[in-house]
mmCIF file of C-alpha atoms in Angstrom:
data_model
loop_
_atom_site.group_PDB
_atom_site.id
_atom_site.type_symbol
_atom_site.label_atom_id
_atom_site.label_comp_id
_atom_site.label_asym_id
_atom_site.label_seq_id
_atom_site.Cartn_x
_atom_site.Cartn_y
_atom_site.Cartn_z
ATOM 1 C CA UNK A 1 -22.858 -8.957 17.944
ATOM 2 C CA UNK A 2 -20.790 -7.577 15.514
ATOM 3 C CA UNK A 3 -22.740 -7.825 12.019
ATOM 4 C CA UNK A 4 -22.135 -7.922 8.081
ATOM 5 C CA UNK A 5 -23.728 -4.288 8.075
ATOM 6 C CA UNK A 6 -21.403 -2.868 10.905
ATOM 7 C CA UNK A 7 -18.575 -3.357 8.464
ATOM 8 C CA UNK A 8 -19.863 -1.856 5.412
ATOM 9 C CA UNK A 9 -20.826 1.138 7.870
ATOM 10 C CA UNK A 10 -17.522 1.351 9.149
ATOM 11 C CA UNK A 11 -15.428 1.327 5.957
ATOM 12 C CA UNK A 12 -18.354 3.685 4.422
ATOM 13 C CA UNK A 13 -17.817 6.057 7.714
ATOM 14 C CA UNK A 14 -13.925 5.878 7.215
ATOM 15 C CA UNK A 15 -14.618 7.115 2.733
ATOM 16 C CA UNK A 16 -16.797 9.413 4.362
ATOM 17 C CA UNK A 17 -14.468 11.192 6.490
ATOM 18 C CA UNK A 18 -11.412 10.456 5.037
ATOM 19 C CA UNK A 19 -11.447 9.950 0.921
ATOM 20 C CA UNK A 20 -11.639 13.016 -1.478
ATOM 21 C CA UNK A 21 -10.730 13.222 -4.940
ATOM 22 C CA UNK A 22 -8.259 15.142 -6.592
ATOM 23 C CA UNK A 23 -6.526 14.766 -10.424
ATOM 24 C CA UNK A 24 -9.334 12.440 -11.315
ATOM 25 C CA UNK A 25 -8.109 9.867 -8.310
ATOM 26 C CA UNK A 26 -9.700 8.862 -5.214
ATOM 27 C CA UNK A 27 -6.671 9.843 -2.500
ATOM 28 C CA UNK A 28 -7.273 9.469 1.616
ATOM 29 C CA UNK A 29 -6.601 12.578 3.597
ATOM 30 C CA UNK A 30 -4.801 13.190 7.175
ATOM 31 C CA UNK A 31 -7.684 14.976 8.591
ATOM 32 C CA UNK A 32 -11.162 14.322 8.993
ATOM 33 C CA UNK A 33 -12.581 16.026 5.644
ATOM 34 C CA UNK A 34 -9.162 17.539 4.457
ATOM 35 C CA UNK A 35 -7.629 17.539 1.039
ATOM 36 C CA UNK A 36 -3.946 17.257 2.308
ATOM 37 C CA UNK A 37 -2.654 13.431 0.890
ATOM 38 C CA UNK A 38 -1.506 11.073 3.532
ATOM 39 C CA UNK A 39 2.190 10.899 4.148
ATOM 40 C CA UNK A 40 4.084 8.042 1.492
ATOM 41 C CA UNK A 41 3.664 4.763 4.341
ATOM 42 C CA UNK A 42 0.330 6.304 5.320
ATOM 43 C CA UNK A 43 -1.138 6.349 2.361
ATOM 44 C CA UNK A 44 0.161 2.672 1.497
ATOM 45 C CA UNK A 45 -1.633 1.784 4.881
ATOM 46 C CA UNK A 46 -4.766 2.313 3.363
ATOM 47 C CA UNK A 47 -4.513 1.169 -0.345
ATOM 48 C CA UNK A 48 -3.823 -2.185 2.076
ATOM 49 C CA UNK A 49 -7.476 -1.271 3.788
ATOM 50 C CA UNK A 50 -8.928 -0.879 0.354
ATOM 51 C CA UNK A 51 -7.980 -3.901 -0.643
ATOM 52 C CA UNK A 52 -9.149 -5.616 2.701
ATOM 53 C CA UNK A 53 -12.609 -3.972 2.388
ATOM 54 C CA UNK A 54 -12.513 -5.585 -1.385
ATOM 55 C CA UNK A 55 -11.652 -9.423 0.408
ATOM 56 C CA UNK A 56 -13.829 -9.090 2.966
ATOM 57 C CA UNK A 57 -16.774 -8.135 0.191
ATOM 58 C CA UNK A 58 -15.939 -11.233 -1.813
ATOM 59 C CA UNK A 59 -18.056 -13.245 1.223
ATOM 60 C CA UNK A 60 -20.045 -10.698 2.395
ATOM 61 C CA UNK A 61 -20.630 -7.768 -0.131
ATOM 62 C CA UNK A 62 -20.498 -9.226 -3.379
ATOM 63 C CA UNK A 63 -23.011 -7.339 -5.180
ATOM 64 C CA UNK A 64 -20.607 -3.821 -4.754
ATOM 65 C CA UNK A 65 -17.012 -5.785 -5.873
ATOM 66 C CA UNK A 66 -16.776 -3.839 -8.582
ATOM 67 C CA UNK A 67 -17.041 -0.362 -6.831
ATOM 68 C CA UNK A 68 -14.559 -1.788 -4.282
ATOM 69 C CA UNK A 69 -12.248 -3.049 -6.736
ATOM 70 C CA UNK A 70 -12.279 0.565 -8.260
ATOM 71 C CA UNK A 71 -11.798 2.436 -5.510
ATOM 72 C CA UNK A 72 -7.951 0.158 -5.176
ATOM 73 C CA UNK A 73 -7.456 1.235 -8.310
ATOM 74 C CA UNK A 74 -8.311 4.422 -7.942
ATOM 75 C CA UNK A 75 -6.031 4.754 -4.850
ATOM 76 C CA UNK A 76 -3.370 3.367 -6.269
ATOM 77 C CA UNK A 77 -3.499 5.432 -9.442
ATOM 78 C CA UNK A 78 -3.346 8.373 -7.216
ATOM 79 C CA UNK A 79 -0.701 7.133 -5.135
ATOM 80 C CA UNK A 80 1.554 6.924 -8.316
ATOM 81 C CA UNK A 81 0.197 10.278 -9.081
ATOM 82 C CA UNK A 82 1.496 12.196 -5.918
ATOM 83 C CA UNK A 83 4.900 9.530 -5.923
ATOM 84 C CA UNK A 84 5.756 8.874 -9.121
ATOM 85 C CA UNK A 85 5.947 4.504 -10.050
ATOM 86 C CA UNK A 86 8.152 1.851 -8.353
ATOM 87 C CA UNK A 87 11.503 2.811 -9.836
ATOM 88 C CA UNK A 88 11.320 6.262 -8.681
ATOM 89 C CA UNK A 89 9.974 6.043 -5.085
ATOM 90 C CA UNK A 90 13.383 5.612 -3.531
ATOM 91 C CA UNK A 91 13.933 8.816 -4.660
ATOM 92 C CA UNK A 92 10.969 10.249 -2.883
ATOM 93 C CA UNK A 93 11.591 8.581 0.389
ATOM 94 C CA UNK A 94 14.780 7.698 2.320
ATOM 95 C CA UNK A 95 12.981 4.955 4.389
ATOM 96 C CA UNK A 96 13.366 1.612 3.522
ATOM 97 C CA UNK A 97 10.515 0.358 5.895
ATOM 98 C CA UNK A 98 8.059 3.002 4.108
ATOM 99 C CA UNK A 99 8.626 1.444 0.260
ATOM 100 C CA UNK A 100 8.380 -1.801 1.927
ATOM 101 C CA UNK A 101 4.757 -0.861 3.263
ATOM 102 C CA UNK A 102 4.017 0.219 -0.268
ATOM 103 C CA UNK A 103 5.583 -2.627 -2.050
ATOM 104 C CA UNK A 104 3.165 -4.971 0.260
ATOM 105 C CA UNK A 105 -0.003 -2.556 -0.860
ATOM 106 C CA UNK A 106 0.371 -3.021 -4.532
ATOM 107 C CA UNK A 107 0.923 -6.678 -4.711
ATOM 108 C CA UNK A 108 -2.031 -6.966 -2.478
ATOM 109 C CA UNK A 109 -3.614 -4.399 -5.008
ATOM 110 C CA UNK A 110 -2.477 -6.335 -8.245
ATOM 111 C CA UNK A 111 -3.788 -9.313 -6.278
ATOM 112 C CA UNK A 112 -7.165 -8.185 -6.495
ATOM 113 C CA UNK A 113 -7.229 -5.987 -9.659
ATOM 114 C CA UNK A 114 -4.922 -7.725 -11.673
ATOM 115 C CA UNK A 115 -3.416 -4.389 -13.118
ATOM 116 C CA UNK A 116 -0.137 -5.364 -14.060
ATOM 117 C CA UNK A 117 1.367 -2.043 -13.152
ATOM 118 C CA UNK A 118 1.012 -2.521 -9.635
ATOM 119 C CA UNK A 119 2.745 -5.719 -9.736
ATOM 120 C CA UNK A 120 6.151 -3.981 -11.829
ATOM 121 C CA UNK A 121 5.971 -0.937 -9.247
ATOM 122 C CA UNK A 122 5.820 -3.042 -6.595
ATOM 123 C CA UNK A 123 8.816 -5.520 -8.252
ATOM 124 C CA UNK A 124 10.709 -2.166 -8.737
ATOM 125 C CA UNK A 125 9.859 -0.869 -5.399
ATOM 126 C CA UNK A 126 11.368 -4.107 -3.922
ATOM 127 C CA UNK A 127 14.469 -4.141 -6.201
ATOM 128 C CA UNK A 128 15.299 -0.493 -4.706
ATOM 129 C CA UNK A 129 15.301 -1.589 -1.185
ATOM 130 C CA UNK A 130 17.392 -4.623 -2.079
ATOM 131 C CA UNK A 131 20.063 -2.342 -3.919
ATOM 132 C CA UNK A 132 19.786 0.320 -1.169
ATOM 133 C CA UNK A 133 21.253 -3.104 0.913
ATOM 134 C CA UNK A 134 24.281 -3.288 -0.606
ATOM 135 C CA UNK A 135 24.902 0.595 -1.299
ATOM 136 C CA UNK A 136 24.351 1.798 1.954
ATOM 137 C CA UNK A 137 26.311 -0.332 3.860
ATOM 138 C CA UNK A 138 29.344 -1.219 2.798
ATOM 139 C CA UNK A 139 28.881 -4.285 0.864
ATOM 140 C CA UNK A 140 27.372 -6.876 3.546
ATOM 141 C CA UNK A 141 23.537 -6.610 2.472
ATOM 142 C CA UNK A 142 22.305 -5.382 5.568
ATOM 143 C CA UNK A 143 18.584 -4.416 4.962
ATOM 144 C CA UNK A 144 18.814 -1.381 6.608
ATOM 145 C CA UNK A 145 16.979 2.218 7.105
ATOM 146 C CA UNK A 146 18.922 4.714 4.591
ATOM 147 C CA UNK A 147 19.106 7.999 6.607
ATOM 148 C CA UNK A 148 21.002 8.942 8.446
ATOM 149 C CA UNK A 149 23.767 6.633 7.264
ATOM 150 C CA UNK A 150 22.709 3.011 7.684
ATOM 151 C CA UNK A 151 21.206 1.495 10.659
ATOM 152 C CA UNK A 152 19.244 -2.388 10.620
ATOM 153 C CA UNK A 153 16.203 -2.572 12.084
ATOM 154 C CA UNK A 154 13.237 -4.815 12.318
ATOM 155 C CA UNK A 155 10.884 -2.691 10.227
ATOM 156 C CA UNK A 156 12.825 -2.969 7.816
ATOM 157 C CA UNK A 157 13.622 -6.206 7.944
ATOM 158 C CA UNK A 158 10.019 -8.029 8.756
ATOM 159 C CA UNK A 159 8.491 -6.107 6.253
ATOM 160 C CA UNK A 160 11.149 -6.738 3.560
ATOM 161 C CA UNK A 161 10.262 -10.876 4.196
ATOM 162 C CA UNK A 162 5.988 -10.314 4.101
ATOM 163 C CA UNK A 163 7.405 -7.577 0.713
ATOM 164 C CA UNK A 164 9.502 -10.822 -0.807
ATOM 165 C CA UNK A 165 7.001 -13.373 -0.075
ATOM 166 C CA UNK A 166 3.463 -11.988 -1.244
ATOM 167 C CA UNK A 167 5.484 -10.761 -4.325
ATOM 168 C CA UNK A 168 6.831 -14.541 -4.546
ATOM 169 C CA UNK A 169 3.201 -15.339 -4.901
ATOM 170 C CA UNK A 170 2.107 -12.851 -7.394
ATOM 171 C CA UNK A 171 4.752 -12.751 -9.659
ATOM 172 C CA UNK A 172 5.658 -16.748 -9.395
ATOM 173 C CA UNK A 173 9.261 -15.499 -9.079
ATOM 174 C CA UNK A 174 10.431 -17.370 -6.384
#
Protein backbone atom coordinates (compact mmCIF):
# COMPACT_ATOMS: atom_id res chain seq x y z
CA UNK A 1 0.00 0.00 0.00
CA UNK A 2 1.06 3.06 -1.27
CA UNK A 3 2.11 5.34 1.85
CA UNK A 4 2.55 9.14 2.96
CA UNK A 5 6.44 8.36 2.94
CA UNK A 6 6.48 6.81 -0.67
CA UNK A 7 5.55 10.26 -1.87
CA UNK A 8 7.93 12.39 -0.13
CA UNK A 9 10.57 9.69 -1.43
CA UNK A 10 9.45 9.99 -4.79
CA UNK A 11 9.34 13.78 -5.25
CA UNK A 12 12.76 13.81 -3.07
CA UNK A 13 14.18 11.03 -5.73
CA UNK A 14 12.84 13.20 -8.71
CA UNK A 15 15.04 16.89 -6.80
CA UNK A 16 17.58 14.41 -6.49
CA UNK A 17 18.08 13.48 -9.95
CA UNK A 18 16.67 16.15 -11.65
CA UNK A 19 16.97 19.84 -9.79
CA UNK A 20 20.32 21.83 -9.81
CA UNK A 21 20.86 25.34 -9.26
CA UNK A 22 22.14 27.86 -11.38
CA UNK A 23 21.94 32.07 -11.15
CA UNK A 24 20.86 31.69 -7.58
CA UNK A 25 17.52 29.60 -8.84
CA UNK A 26 16.53 26.14 -8.38
CA UNK A 27 15.95 25.02 -12.37
CA UNK A 28 15.04 21.07 -13.37
CA UNK A 29 17.34 19.51 -15.89
CA UNK A 30 16.66 17.08 -19.06
CA UNK A 31 18.99 14.50 -17.89
CA UNK A 32 19.44 12.62 -14.89
CA UNK A 33 22.10 14.96 -13.00
CA UNK A 34 22.61 17.49 -15.95
CA UNK A 35 22.75 21.23 -15.86
CA UNK A 36 21.05 21.73 -19.34
CA UNK A 37 17.34 23.66 -18.43
CA UNK A 38 14.30 21.86 -19.57
CA UNK A 39 12.82 22.94 -22.84
CA UNK A 40 10.04 26.22 -22.29
CA UNK A 41 6.61 23.56 -21.86
CA UNK A 42 8.95 21.18 -20.04
CA UNK A 43 10.01 23.18 -17.64
CA UNK A 44 6.34 24.62 -17.01
CA UNK A 45 5.47 20.82 -16.53
CA UNK A 46 7.26 20.78 -13.50
CA UNK A 47 6.81 24.25 -11.80
CA UNK A 48 3.03 22.46 -12.09
CA UNK A 49 4.74 19.29 -10.06
CA UNK A 50 6.22 21.73 -7.62
CA UNK A 51 3.29 23.11 -6.88
CA UNK A 52 1.46 19.64 -6.61
CA UNK A 53 4.17 18.35 -4.20
CA UNK A 54 3.34 21.82 -2.16
CA UNK A 55 -0.83 20.69 -2.17
CA UNK A 56 -0.29 17.42 -1.50
CA UNK A 57 2.07 18.59 1.72
CA UNK A 58 -0.70 20.83 2.98
CA UNK A 59 -2.44 17.22 4.29
CA UNK A 60 0.35 15.23 4.53
CA UNK A 61 3.73 17.17 4.94
CA UNK A 62 2.93 20.18 6.67
CA UNK A 63 5.83 20.64 8.79
CA UNK A 64 8.23 21.23 5.30
CA UNK A 65 5.45 23.87 3.47
CA UNK A 66 7.68 26.35 3.63
CA UNK A 67 10.67 24.58 1.86
CA UNK A 68 8.06 23.42 -0.71
CA UNK A 69 6.60 26.68 -1.19
CA UNK A 70 10.24 27.94 -1.90
CA UNK A 71 11.31 25.64 -4.11
CA UNK A 72 7.88 27.09 -6.61
CA UNK A 73 9.30 30.10 -6.17
CA UNK A 74 12.47 29.31 -6.79
CA UNK A 75 11.46 27.53 -10.06
CA UNK A 76 9.57 30.01 -11.20
CA UNK A 77 12.12 32.75 -10.59
CA UNK A 78 14.38 30.75 -12.71
CA UNK A 79 11.99 30.08 -15.29
CA UNK A 80 11.65 33.94 -15.83
CA UNK A 81 15.34 33.94 -15.64
CA UNK A 82 16.11 31.63 -18.71
CA UNK A 83 12.53 33.20 -20.56
CA UNK A 84 12.24 36.46 -19.75
CA UNK A 85 8.30 37.49 -17.90
CA UNK A 86 4.80 37.00 -19.43
CA UNK A 87 4.88 39.79 -22.00
CA UNK A 88 7.92 38.59 -23.60
CA UNK A 89 7.49 34.77 -23.84
CA UNK A 90 5.70 34.89 -27.15
CA UNK A 91 8.70 36.07 -28.35
CA UNK A 92 10.66 33.13 -27.12
CA UNK A 93 8.31 30.51 -28.33
CA UNK A 94 6.09 30.21 -31.44
CA UNK A 95 3.75 27.62 -29.74
CA UNK A 96 0.69 28.65 -28.47
CA UNK A 97 0.01 25.30 -26.57
CA UNK A 98 3.59 25.75 -24.78
CA UNK A 99 2.68 29.49 -23.13
CA UNK A 100 -0.56 27.97 -22.38
CA UNK A 101 1.24 25.15 -20.24
CA UNK A 102 3.14 27.96 -18.61
CA UNK A 103 0.32 30.32 -18.14
CA UNK A 104 -1.50 27.24 -16.17
CA UNK A 105 1.98 26.79 -13.97
CA UNK A 106 2.11 30.26 -12.64
CA UNK A 107 -1.43 30.76 -11.66
CA UNK A 108 -1.15 27.46 -9.98
CA UNK A 109 2.22 28.97 -8.60
CA UNK A 110 0.65 32.42 -7.53
CA UNK A 111 -2.05 30.15 -6.11
CA UNK A 112 0.14 28.83 -3.62
CA UNK A 113 2.78 31.58 -3.12
CA UNK A 114 0.79 34.45 -3.59
CA UNK A 115 3.66 36.33 -5.52
CA UNK A 116 1.87 38.64 -7.52
CA UNK A 117 4.29 38.41 -10.38
CA UNK A 118 3.31 35.11 -11.32
CA UNK A 119 -0.20 36.04 -11.53
CA UNK A 120 0.69 39.38 -14.19
CA UNK A 121 3.09 36.91 -16.21
CA UNK A 122 0.70 34.52 -16.36
CA UNK A 123 -2.27 37.38 -17.28
CA UNK A 124 0.32 38.57 -19.92
CA UNK A 125 1.18 35.17 -21.03
CA UNK A 126 -2.59 34.59 -21.68
CA UNK A 127 -3.21 38.00 -23.34
CA UNK A 128 -0.37 36.94 -26.00
CA UNK A 129 -2.04 33.81 -27.00
CA UNK A 130 -5.37 35.61 -27.26
CA UNK A 131 -3.78 38.38 -29.61
CA UNK A 132 -1.73 35.72 -31.47
CA UNK A 133 -5.77 34.59 -32.26
CA UNK A 134 -6.64 37.29 -34.11
CA UNK A 135 -3.12 38.09 -35.80
CA UNK A 136 -2.43 34.90 -37.10
CA UNK A 137 -5.39 34.11 -38.71
CA UNK A 138 -7.00 36.42 -40.48
CA UNK A 139 -9.34 38.02 -38.18
CA UNK A 140 -11.75 35.02 -37.02
CA UNK A 141 -10.05 34.28 -33.48
CA UNK A 142 -9.09 30.93 -34.15
CA UNK A 143 -6.87 29.81 -31.16
CA UNK A 144 -4.43 28.36 -33.14
CA UNK A 145 -0.59 27.02 -33.15
CA UNK A 146 1.56 30.07 -34.70
CA UNK A 147 4.17 28.26 -36.89
CA UNK A 148 4.09 27.42 -39.57
CA UNK A 149 1.26 29.76 -40.54
CA UNK A 150 -1.83 29.00 -38.47
CA UNK A 151 -3.30 25.71 -37.84
CA UNK A 152 -6.25 24.98 -34.74
CA UNK A 153 -5.70 22.32 -32.71
CA UNK A 154 -6.86 20.86 -29.48
CA UNK A 155 -3.74 21.65 -27.47
CA UNK A 156 -4.18 24.67 -28.02
CA UNK A 157 -7.47 24.99 -27.53
CA UNK A 158 -8.13 22.72 -24.17
CA UNK A 159 -5.39 24.24 -22.60
CA UNK A 160 -6.34 27.85 -23.51
CA UNK A 161 -10.01 26.99 -21.48
CA UNK A 162 -8.08 25.17 -18.07
CA UNK A 163 -5.38 28.77 -18.92
CA UNK A 164 -8.78 31.14 -18.85
CA UNK A 165 -10.47 29.44 -16.10
CA UNK A 166 -7.82 28.90 -13.19
CA UNK A 167 -6.77 32.52 -14.11
CA UNK A 168 -10.67 33.41 -13.73
CA UNK A 169 -10.16 32.14 -10.26
CA UNK A 170 -7.04 33.84 -9.27
CA UNK A 171 -7.39 37.03 -10.61
CA UNK A 172 -11.44 37.29 -9.98
CA UNK A 173 -11.51 38.57 -13.59
CA UNK A 174 -14.13 36.71 -14.95
Amino acid sequence: QWRASDTKNAWSGYNSNFLYTSSGYNHFSETILGSTPSGFWQQAEEIKMAVDAYVWAETNDFGNLATYKAEVISLCNGFVLRNGTGSTWGAGDAFNDDLNWAVIAFTRAYDVTNTTSFLTDAEDGFATVKGRAFTNDGGRGALCQTSPGCYEDAAVNFTYVIAGHLLSGASGNG
